[in-house]
Structures are given as C-alpha cells and as structure tokens.
mmCIF file of C-alpha atoms in Angstrom:
data_model
loop_
_atom_site.group_PDB
_atom_site.id
_atom_site.type_symbol
_atom_site.label_atom_id
_atom_site.label_comp_id
_atom_site.label_asym_id
_atom_site.label_seq_id
_atom_site.Cartn_x
_atom_site.Cartn_y
_atom_site.Cartn_z
ATOM 1 C CA MET A 1 -31.058 -11.750 19.737
ATOM 2 C CA ASN A 2 -29.444 -12.616 24.234
ATOM 3 C CA TYR A 3 -26.997 -15.469 24.540
ATOM 4 C CA LYS A 4 -24.082 -16.277 26.229
ATOM 5 C CA PHE A 5 -20.332 -16.215 24.661
ATOM 6 C CA ASN A 6 -19.090 -19.682 23.975
ATOM 7 C CA GLU A 7 -15.233 -19.783 24.063
ATOM 8 C CA GLN A 8 -15.478 -23.787 23.157
ATOM 9 C CA ILE A 9 -17.277 -22.687 20.108
ATOM 10 C CA PHE A 10 -15.168 -19.882 19.288
ATOM 11 C CA GLU A 11 -11.821 -21.697 19.534
ATOM 12 C CA HIS A 12 -13.398 -24.692 17.244
ATOM 13 C CA ILE A 13 -13.613 -21.670 14.701
ATOM 14 C CA LYS A 14 -10.845 -20.308 14.504
ATOM 15 C CA TYR A 15 -9.003 -23.879 14.446
ATOM 16 C CA SER A 16 -10.846 -24.907 11.641
ATOM 17 C CA ILE A 17 -10.661 -21.078 9.718
ATOM 18 C CA ARG A 18 -7.003 -21.816 10.138
ATOM 19 C CA LYS A 19 -7.019 -25.674 8.652
ATOM 20 C CA PHE A 20 -8.723 -24.139 6.436
ATOM 21 C CA TYR A 21 -6.556 -20.957 5.175
ATOM 22 C CA SER A 22 -3.763 -23.819 5.342
ATOM 23 C CA GLU A 23 -5.013 -25.122 1.766
ATOM 24 C CA LYS A 24 -2.788 -23.568 -0.979
ATOM 25 C CA ASP A 25 -5.454 -23.105 -3.555
ATOM 26 C CA ASN A 26 -7.405 -20.481 -0.150
ATOM 27 C CA GLN A 27 -6.156 -17.391 0.206
ATOM 28 C CA LEU A 28 -6.603 -15.041 3.624
ATOM 29 C CA ILE A 29 -5.631 -11.855 2.927
ATOM 30 C CA HIS A 30 -3.975 -9.573 5.825
ATOM 31 C CA TYR A 31 -3.953 -11.458 8.330
ATOM 32 C CA SER A 32 -8.229 -11.412 8.837
ATOM 33 C CA TYR A 33 -8.241 -13.888 10.123
ATOM 34 C CA SER A 34 -9.807 -12.197 14.053
ATOM 35 C CA VAL A 35 -12.635 -10.685 11.214
ATOM 36 C CA MET A 36 -13.740 -13.996 9.952
ATOM 37 C CA THR A 37 -13.760 -15.238 12.623
ATOM 38 C CA TRP A 38 -16.291 -13.818 14.560
ATOM 39 C CA LEU A 39 -18.151 -13.715 11.076
ATOM 40 C CA VAL A 40 -18.947 -17.362 11.141
ATOM 41 C CA TYR A 41 -19.339 -17.328 15.132
ATOM 42 C CA PHE A 42 -21.857 -14.767 14.717
ATOM 43 C CA THR A 43 -23.314 -17.017 12.151
ATOM 44 C CA ILE A 44 -23.621 -19.729 13.605
ATOM 45 C CA ILE A 45 -24.781 -18.217 17.146
ATOM 46 C CA ARG A 46 -27.318 -16.868 14.710
ATOM 47 C CA ASN A 47 -28.547 -20.179 13.717
ATOM 48 C CA ILE A 48 -28.339 -21.909 17.123
ATOM 49 C CA LYS A 49 -31.209 -18.985 18.237
ATOM 50 C CA GLY A 50 -33.092 -20.072 15.468
ATOM 51 C CA TYR A 51 -32.686 -17.338 13.241
ATOM 52 C CA THR A 52 -31.818 -19.205 9.680
ATOM 53 C CA LEU A 53 -31.587 -17.976 6.590
ATOM 54 C CA HIS A 54 -34.878 -18.437 3.833
ATOM 55 C CA GLU A 55 -33.057 -20.917 1.004
ATOM 56 C CA ASN A 56 -34.578 -17.580 -1.570
ATOM 57 C CA ASP A 57 -32.479 -15.206 0.043
ATOM 58 C CA TYR A 58 -29.522 -16.452 -0.838
ATOM 59 C CA ASN A 59 -29.993 -19.210 -3.136
ATOM 60 C CA ARG A 60 -26.556 -18.916 -5.631
ATOM 61 C CA GLU A 61 -23.516 -21.774 -5.852
ATOM 62 C CA VAL A 62 -21.091 -21.961 -3.310
ATOM 63 C CA ILE A 63 -17.668 -23.700 -4.388
ATOM 64 C CA LYS A 64 -14.885 -22.645 -2.540
ATOM 65 C CA PHE A 65 -16.090 -21.704 1.153
ATOM 66 C CA GLN A 66 -18.280 -25.526 1.087
ATOM 67 C CA LYS A 67 -14.503 -27.112 1.710
ATOM 68 C CA LEU A 68 -15.121 -24.790 5.345
ATOM 69 C CA ASN A 69 -17.938 -26.987 6.808
ATOM 70 C CA SER A 70 -15.599 -30.145 6.411
ATOM 71 C CA ASN A 71 -13.267 -28.804 8.890
ATOM 72 C CA MET A 72 -16.253 -27.930 11.355
ATOM 73 C CA ARG A 73 -18.495 -29.765 13.468
ATOM 74 C CA PHE A 74 -21.019 -26.743 13.654
ATOM 75 C CA LYS A 75 -22.439 -27.124 10.111
ATOM 76 C CA LEU A 76 -22.896 -23.670 7.495
ATOM 77 C CA SER A 77 -25.454 -23.551 5.019
ATOM 78 C CA ASN A 78 -25.071 -22.259 1.508
ATOM 79 C CA GLU A 79 -26.966 -19.352 1.796
ATOM 80 C CA ASP A 80 -24.896 -18.699 5.422
ATOM 81 C CA LEU A 81 -21.612 -19.606 2.932
ATOM 82 C CA LEU A 82 -22.622 -18.082 0.173
ATOM 83 C CA LEU A 83 -23.387 -14.247 2.186
ATOM 84 C CA LEU A 84 -20.045 -14.895 4.730
ATOM 85 C CA GLN A 85 -18.473 -15.569 0.850
ATOM 86 C CA GLU A 86 -20.499 -12.303 -1.254
ATOM 87 C CA TYR A 87 -19.020 -10.081 2.434
ATOM 88 C CA LEU A 88 -15.839 -10.952 2.635
ATOM 89 C CA ASN A 89 -15.165 -10.248 -1.083
ATOM 90 C CA SER A 90 -16.483 -7.340 -1.038
ATOM 91 C CA ILE A 91 -13.844 -6.182 1.381
ATOM 92 C CA GLU A 92 -10.869 -7.516 -0.205
ATOM 93 C CA ILE A 93 -10.401 -10.512 2.506
ATOM 94 C CA VAL A 94 -10.539 -12.836 0.259
ATOM 95 C CA ASN A 95 -9.327 -13.287 -3.115
ATOM 96 C CA TRP A 96 -10.849 -16.597 -4.213
ATOM 97 C CA SER A 97 -9.898 -16.968 -7.677
ATOM 98 C CA GLY A 98 -6.973 -14.751 -8.208
ATOM 99 C CA LYS A 99 -7.893 -12.997 -11.399
ATOM 100 C CA LYS A 100 -8.287 -10.477 -12.011
ATOM 101 C CA VAL A 101 -11.399 -8.226 -11.873
ATOM 102 C CA SER A 102 -12.955 -5.792 -14.029
ATOM 103 C CA CYS A 103 -14.114 -2.294 -13.126
ATOM 104 C CA ASN A 104 -17.544 -1.175 -13.404
ATOM 105 C CA ASN A 105 -18.216 2.715 -15.101
ATOM 106 C CA SER A 106 -17.873 5.033 -11.616
ATOM 107 C CA CYS A 107 -14.836 2.669 -11.250
ATOM 108 C CA LYS A 108 -13.442 3.531 -14.260
ATOM 109 C CA ARG A 109 -14.137 7.302 -13.884
ATOM 110 C CA ILE A 110 -12.405 6.720 -10.828
ATOM 111 C CA CYS A 111 -9.336 5.731 -12.216
ATOM 112 C CA GLU A 112 -9.782 7.113 -15.341
ATOM 113 C CA GLU A 113 -9.936 10.975 -13.471
ATOM 114 C CA PHE A 114 -7.005 10.195 -10.960
ATOM 115 C CA CYS A 115 -4.514 9.574 -13.732
ATOM 116 C CA ASP A 116 -5.287 12.791 -15.852
ATOM 117 C CA SER A 117 -5.504 14.886 -12.097
ATOM 118 C CA LEU A 118 -1.600 12.689 -12.202
ATOM 119 C CA GLN A 119 -0.811 14.046 -15.312
ATOM 120 C CA SER A 120 -1.599 17.589 -14.849
ATOM 121 C CA ARG A 121 -0.130 17.861 -11.544
ATOM 122 C CA PHE A 122 2.817 15.386 -11.398
ATOM 123 C CA ASP A 123 3.640 14.899 -15.295
ATOM 124 C CA ILE A 124 3.256 11.172 -13.924
ATOM 125 C CA ASP A 125 1.734 8.785 -17.010
ATOM 126 C CA LEU A 126 0.302 5.781 -15.205
ATOM 127 C CA ARG A 127 -1.260 4.856 -18.602
ATOM 128 C CA VAL A 128 1.881 4.061 -20.296
ATOM 129 C CA ASP A 129 1.869 0.699 -17.798
ATOM 130 C CA GLU A 130 -1.607 -1.293 -18.279
ATOM 131 C CA GLU A 131 0.272 -4.089 -15.586
ATOM 132 C CA ILE A 132 0.076 -1.521 -13.114
ATOM 133 C CA LEU A 133 -2.725 0.217 -14.031
ATOM 134 C CA GLU A 134 -5.044 -3.395 -13.960
ATOM 135 C CA SER A 135 -4.033 -3.583 -10.737
ATOM 136 C CA LEU A 136 -4.307 -0.083 -9.652
ATOM 137 C CA CYS A 137 -8.035 -0.077 -10.514
ATOM 138 C CA ASN A 138 -8.397 -2.870 -9.402
ATOM 139 C CA HIS A 139 -7.533 -1.988 -6.148
ATOM 140 C CA ILE A 140 -9.898 1.183 -5.877
ATOM 141 C CA LYS A 141 -12.921 -1.320 -7.313
ATOM 142 C CA TYR A 142 -12.648 -2.913 -3.716
ATOM 143 C CA MET A 143 -11.338 0.676 -2.170
ATOM 144 C CA ILE A 144 -15.127 1.973 -2.903
ATOM 145 C CA LYS A 145 -16.775 -1.024 -1.339
ATOM 146 C CA ARG A 146 -15.294 -1.591 1.453
ATOM 147 C CA LEU A 147 -16.179 2.536 1.728
ATOM 148 C CA GLU A 148 -19.706 1.606 0.755
ATOM 149 C CA VAL A 149 -20.834 -0.373 3.711
ATOM 150 C CA ASP A 150 -18.057 1.716 6.074
ATOM 151 C CA TYR A 151 -15.582 -1.232 6.250
ATOM 152 C CA GLN A 152 -11.943 0.580 7.228
ATOM 153 C CA LYS A 153 -9.400 -1.931 6.796
ATOM 154 C CA VAL A 154 -5.565 -0.853 8.081
ATOM 155 C CA ASN A 155 -2.863 -0.541 6.897
ATOM 156 C CA PRO A 156 0.027 -1.840 9.244
ATOM 157 C CA ALA A 157 2.619 -0.498 6.972
ATOM 158 C CA LEU A 158 1.324 2.959 6.760
ATOM 159 C CA TYR A 159 4.284 4.083 8.888
ATOM 160 C CA GLU A 160 7.152 3.431 7.272
ATOM 161 C CA ILE A 161 4.708 3.716 3.148
ATOM 162 C CA LYS A 162 4.820 8.491 5.408
ATOM 163 C CA LYS A 163 8.204 7.843 6.405
ATOM 164 C CA ASN A 164 10.332 6.379 3.255
ATOM 165 C CA TYR A 165 7.887 7.030 0.347
ATOM 166 C CA SER A 166 6.551 10.290 0.719
ATOM 167 C CA PHE A 167 6.151 11.644 -2.235
ATOM 168 C CA ALA A 168 4.158 8.380 -3.226
ATOM 169 C CA TYR A 169 2.010 9.242 -0.337
ATOM 170 C CA GLU A 170 2.103 12.904 -1.635
ATOM 171 C CA VAL A 171 1.083 11.694 -4.569
ATOM 172 C CA ALA A 172 -1.574 9.446 -3.790
ATOM 173 C CA LEU A 173 -3.388 12.001 -1.932
ATOM 174 C CA SER A 174 -4.734 13.269 -4.668
ATOM 175 C CA MET A 175 -7.287 10.476 -5.148
ATOM 176 C CA GLY A 176 -9.302 11.920 -2.245
ATOM 177 C CA PRO A 177 -10.866 14.698 -3.493
ATOM 178 C CA ILE A 178 -12.481 12.324 -6.636
ATOM 179 C CA ILE A 179 -13.520 9.536 -4.333
ATOM 180 C CA LYS A 180 -14.977 12.643 -2.059
ATOM 181 C CA LYS A 181 -16.358 13.943 -5.761
ATOM 182 C CA TYR A 182 -17.832 10.447 -7.269
ATOM 183 C CA LYS A 183 -18.749 8.800 -3.866
ATOM 184 C CA ASN A 184 -19.261 11.502 -1.209
ATOM 185 C CA LYS A 185 -16.742 9.808 1.179
ATOM 186 C CA TYR A 186 -14.073 10.543 2.725
ATOM 187 C CA LEU A 187 -10.481 8.550 1.548
ATOM 188 C CA MET A 188 -8.334 7.581 5.413
ATOM 189 C CA GLU A 189 -5.135 7.944 5.394
ATOM 190 C CA ASP A 190 -4.875 3.416 5.603
ATOM 191 C CA GLU A 191 -6.149 3.932 1.784
ATOM 192 C CA VAL A 192 -4.293 6.786 0.744
ATOM 193 C CA GLY A 193 -1.057 4.260 1.937
ATOM 194 C CA PHE A 194 -1.924 1.361 -0.226
ATOM 195 C CA ILE A 195 -2.545 3.168 -3.529
ATOM 196 C CA ALA A 196 0.701 4.568 -2.251
ATOM 197 C CA MET A 197 2.544 1.183 -3.537
ATOM 198 C CA TYR A 198 0.939 1.345 -6.219
ATOM 199 C CA ILE A 199 2.845 4.601 -7.121
ATOM 200 C CA GLU A 200 5.861 4.244 -5.482
ATOM 201 C CA TYR A 201 6.034 0.422 -7.723
ATOM 202 C CA PHE A 202 5.382 2.526 -10.489
ATOM 203 C CA PHE A 203 7.907 5.363 -9.619
ATOM 204 C CA GLN A 204 10.679 1.913 -8.790
ATOM 205 C CA LYS A 205 10.149 0.930 -11.888
ATOM 206 C CA TYR A 206 9.448 3.751 -14.714
ATOM 207 C CA GLU A 207 12.084 6.727 -12.637
ATOM 208 C CA TYR A 208 15.908 7.036 -12.519
ATOM 209 C CA LYS A 209 17.301 7.749 -8.730
ATOM 210 C CA VAL A 210 18.305 10.894 -8.151
ATOM 211 C CA ARG A 211 22.074 11.252 -8.952
ATOM 212 C CA ALA A 212 24.687 13.008 -5.434
ATOM 213 C CA VAL A 213 27.704 13.548 -5.322
ATOM 214 C CA LEU A 214 29.033 13.598 -1.524
ATOM 215 C CA ALA A 215 31.732 15.966 -0.902
ATOM 216 C CA SER A 216 33.529 15.951 2.186
ATOM 217 C CA ASN A 217 37.087 16.938 3.611
ATOM 218 C CA ASN A 218 36.910 13.480 6.273
ATOM 219 C CA ASP A 219 39.017 10.372 5.543
ATOM 220 C CA PHE A 220 37.890 7.057 3.448
ATOM 221 C CA ALA A 221 36.616 5.585 6.251
ATOM 222 C CA ILE A 222 33.910 8.236 8.112
ATOM 223 C CA THR A 223 32.920 8.945 4.285
ATOM 224 C CA ASN A 224 32.047 5.983 3.009
ATOM 225 C CA ILE A 225 29.843 5.048 6.198
ATOM 226 C CA LEU A 226 28.062 8.484 5.532
ATOM 227 C CA LYS A 227 27.676 7.159 1.932
ATOM 228 C CA LYS A 228 26.191 3.862 3.207
ATOM 229 C CA CYS A 229 24.070 5.037 5.466
ATOM 230 C CA ILE A 230 22.581 7.220 2.766
ATOM 231 C CA GLU A 231 22.075 4.885 0.619
ATOM 232 C CA ASP A 232 20.790 2.162 3.047
ATOM 233 C CA ARG A 233 17.855 4.483 3.917
ATOM 234 C CA PHE A 234 17.008 6.039 0.511
ATOM 235 C CA LYS A 235 18.447 3.191 -1.566
ATOM 236 C CA ASP A 236 15.863 3.061 -3.395
ATOM 237 C CA SER A 237 16.023 6.654 -4.430
ATOM 238 C CA ILE A 238 18.870 8.189 -5.028
ATOM 239 C CA THR A 239 22.574 7.174 -6.168
ATOM 240 C CA VAL A 240 25.702 8.274 -4.994
ATOM 241 C CA VAL A 241 28.126 8.348 -8.055
ATOM 242 C CA ASP A 242 31.322 10.060 -6.335
ATOM 243 C CA ASN A 243 32.673 11.036 -3.206
ATOM 244 C CA ILE A 244 34.855 14.110 -3.299
ATOM 245 C CA PRO A 245 36.520 16.892 -1.170
ATOM 246 C CA ILE A 246 35.081 20.146 -0.843
ATOM 247 C CA TYR A 247 37.009 21.957 -2.416
ATOM 248 C CA TYR A 248 36.716 20.875 -6.026
ATOM 249 C CA VAL A 249 32.970 20.199 -5.709
ATOM 250 C CA SER A 250 32.645 23.541 -7.960
ATOM 251 C CA GLU A 251 34.320 22.097 -10.871
ATOM 252 C CA TYR A 252 32.863 19.068 -10.544
ATOM 253 C CA ILE A 253 29.676 19.820 -11.007
ATOM 254 C CA GLU A 254 30.959 21.873 -14.141
ATOM 255 C CA SER A 255 31.723 18.661 -15.811
ATOM 256 C CA ASN A 256 29.196 16.162 -14.604
ATOM 257 C CA ASP A 257 25.422 15.146 -14.346
ATOM 258 C CA VAL A 258 24.504 15.374 -10.244
ATOM 259 C CA ASP A 259 21.051 16.800 -9.303
ATOM 260 C CA LEU A 260 22.400 17.074 -5.393
ATOM 261 C CA ILE A 261 25.812 17.838 -3.320
ATOM 262 C CA ILE A 262 25.609 16.459 0.028
ATOM 263 C CA SER A 263 27.753 18.236 2.306
ATOM 264 C CA THR A 264 29.162 17.723 5.399
ATOM 265 C CA GLN A 265 30.532 21.672 5.262
ATOM 266 C CA PHE A 266 30.264 24.586 3.470
ATOM 267 C CA CYS A 267 30.852 24.302 0.054
ATOM 268 C CA GLU A 268 31.279 27.047 -2.827
ATOM 269 C CA LYS A 269 29.029 26.472 -5.411
ATOM 270 C CA THR A 270 28.221 27.046 -9.202
ATOM 271 C CA GLY A 271 24.722 26.584 -10.997
ATOM 272 C CA ASN A 272 21.919 25.683 -9.753
ATOM 273 C CA VAL A 273 22.510 22.152 -7.987
ATOM 274 C CA PRO A 274 21.268 22.311 -4.049
ATOM 275 C CA VAL A 275 23.220 21.286 -1.599
ATOM 276 C CA CYS A 276 22.067 19.810 1.782
ATOM 277 C CA TYR A 277 24.557 20.057 4.458
ATOM 278 C CA ILE A 278 24.391 16.841 6.772
ATOM 279 C CA ASN A 279 26.397 16.128 9.459
ATOM 280 C CA TYR A 280 29.048 13.049 9.070
ATOM 281 C CA LEU A 281 27.386 11.280 11.578
ATOM 282 C CA PRO A 282 24.195 12.264 10.392
ATOM 283 C CA PHE A 283 21.003 12.728 12.974
ATOM 284 C CA ASN A 284 17.360 11.953 12.193
ATOM 285 C CA ASN A 285 16.788 15.607 11.131
ATOM 286 C CA ASP A 286 19.447 15.419 8.748
ATOM 287 C CA LEU A 287 18.382 12.915 6.988
ATOM 288 C CA ALA A 288 14.245 13.568 7.096
ATOM 289 C CA GLU A 289 15.983 16.941 5.383
ATOM 290 C CA LEU A 290 17.694 15.191 3.312
ATOM 291 C CA GLY A 291 14.767 12.959 1.743
ATOM 292 C CA ARG A 292 12.067 16.033 2.076
ATOM 293 C CA ILE A 293 15.048 18.103 -0.490
ATOM 294 C CA ILE A 294 15.119 14.209 -3.178
ATOM 295 C CA ASP A 295 11.761 14.309 -2.809
ATOM 296 C CA VAL A 296 11.575 18.119 -4.558
ATOM 297 C CA ILE A 297 14.241 16.630 -6.687
ATOM 298 C CA LYS A 298 11.307 14.592 -7.647
ATOM 299 C CA SER A 299 8.863 16.225 -8.053
ATOM 300 C CA ARG A 300 9.764 19.192 -9.667
ATOM 301 C CA ASP A 301 12.101 16.846 -12.617
ATOM 302 C CA LYS A 302 10.056 15.966 -15.542
ATOM 303 C CA LYS A 303 12.370 13.561 -17.446
ATOM 304 C CA THR A 304 11.368 10.839 -14.593
ATOM 305 C CA ARG A 305 8.171 11.559 -15.498
ATOM 306 C CA ARG A 306 8.138 9.263 -18.414
#
C-alpha cells in the first residue's frame, strides 16, 4: 500500500487521543500515546485506501472506544474500534474497567510454579497475601499476551529497580525459566523489572528491615551525616539502630540484637555479625558493597520470609 505520510492527519489524531484520555473514566497506561496515535493513523490510512474491515470480522459491541470517534474528523467503524481495543488490551496499554481479570489455566500454572520456586529457593511465600498474588497473576496474564505477540514493553524504571531493589530483581529472575518452559519465550529485563516491583512491595509489607549499628570514632556531626546518608540510600532495607564508638563494638553486639555492623575503621568483634567497612564520606563503591551485604543478609535470614 503506497502512501505519503500526512502530518496534518497525524497531529489531529494525536490531539484527539489526548483529549479522549483526559476524561476521568479512561486511562492510558505507561504514557503510550505514541503507540496509540500510530495505530489509529494506520487504521485511517488503511480505510482511505479502501482496505476496510468487513462487518462479520469484528461484529461485537464496542463500548468505551466509541467516544474516540466524537473527537475526530475521521470516523472509525465499529470493527476498527474493536480491533484497536482488543489489541491494546492484549498488550496492557489500556485498562477500560479497572476490574480484576481472572487468569486462565496456563497463567495459573505459571503463577503456582513461580510461588513454588520462591518458596523453595528463598523461603518466600507469596501466597500469604492474596491481594499481591492476584495482582501479580493479573500482570503475568498480560505479560504472556505481550510475549505471544512479540511486544516488548519498556520499563522506564529498570535502572533504578536494578540499583535499589537488586534482591527483588534477583528473585524475579526466577520467572524466566518458567516462562521458557511453558511458553518457549525468553523474558526480557524490562519484564523482570516489572515483576521485581511486586516482589519488592511484598518485602516492604512483610519484612523487617536489616538492623545495623554504626561504629565510628568521628565527631557527632560527621557520624550523623553518614547515618542519614545510609538511611536515605537504603530507607526500605535498613534501620541504623545506634551510633557507637568503635572500641565498644564487641560489648555492644553481645547484648543487642543487630544484623550488621557498619564501621568507618577496623574494629574488634565477637560473634558472627558481619561488618561492612565504609568511608565516613562514602564513595559509590562503599554504598554498592553495603547494598550487596544487605541483600546477602536478607536472602539468608528466614525470619524475614514470612
């Protein structure tokens, strides 16, 4: 089909779609205006060139999408609207009702095996929270549809997820082999990142934070600046329960329940509480090492996997 790009039609469609989605009862997920605009544009061009859909191809009721027609000079048929609606639903660009979507048998098996994998590998039981599990299963249902049509959904927060929620991301990677087993598809990083957010929410809802003591011979101001830096960076993972001088570490851990010692200098200690040495003005590699140790503590401590 030969045609020349019509910028006037394209800009008109873009304006109409933004107006359509400004209404409260419609929601465009993940800022996918560009995808939506191009889909409608090609539909209109296809109709202009005479390649229209027949009524018996898509002869079902269209509810929400009818409103789009009122915003555009170029009218779409019911068949056009339904085709667009079903495609956008399948890749989770739009959610018309906001209602929970039930999973089919394949989706349920994948969710069940994912829960079993997390239980056996990490002692994480997602089944204790029906709301989180149901939301995750709903997400997986749409994820499977995206994989089946080779649609790659971009995760704009992927870098931050991998940096700040590395353990949740590691746990979410368990989904990869399961999807390969049932769907013979490979799970991309973006999709793993979306799953990691459900895992991280579960962690924040049910896990206690790593209890750390900060050992330093620096003055009050420097020590508290370091404490705030640590708590700001790892606010969802750690609680600094006390600031103590370095000479007092051994005695302190004998009488206090802590998971981690953070120290600005070498310290003598007893017991098996790990130590993370850090500069009093921490470098990025200091914080990265601290984050790694926090993840190790979380993965080994079964008390946090309830």
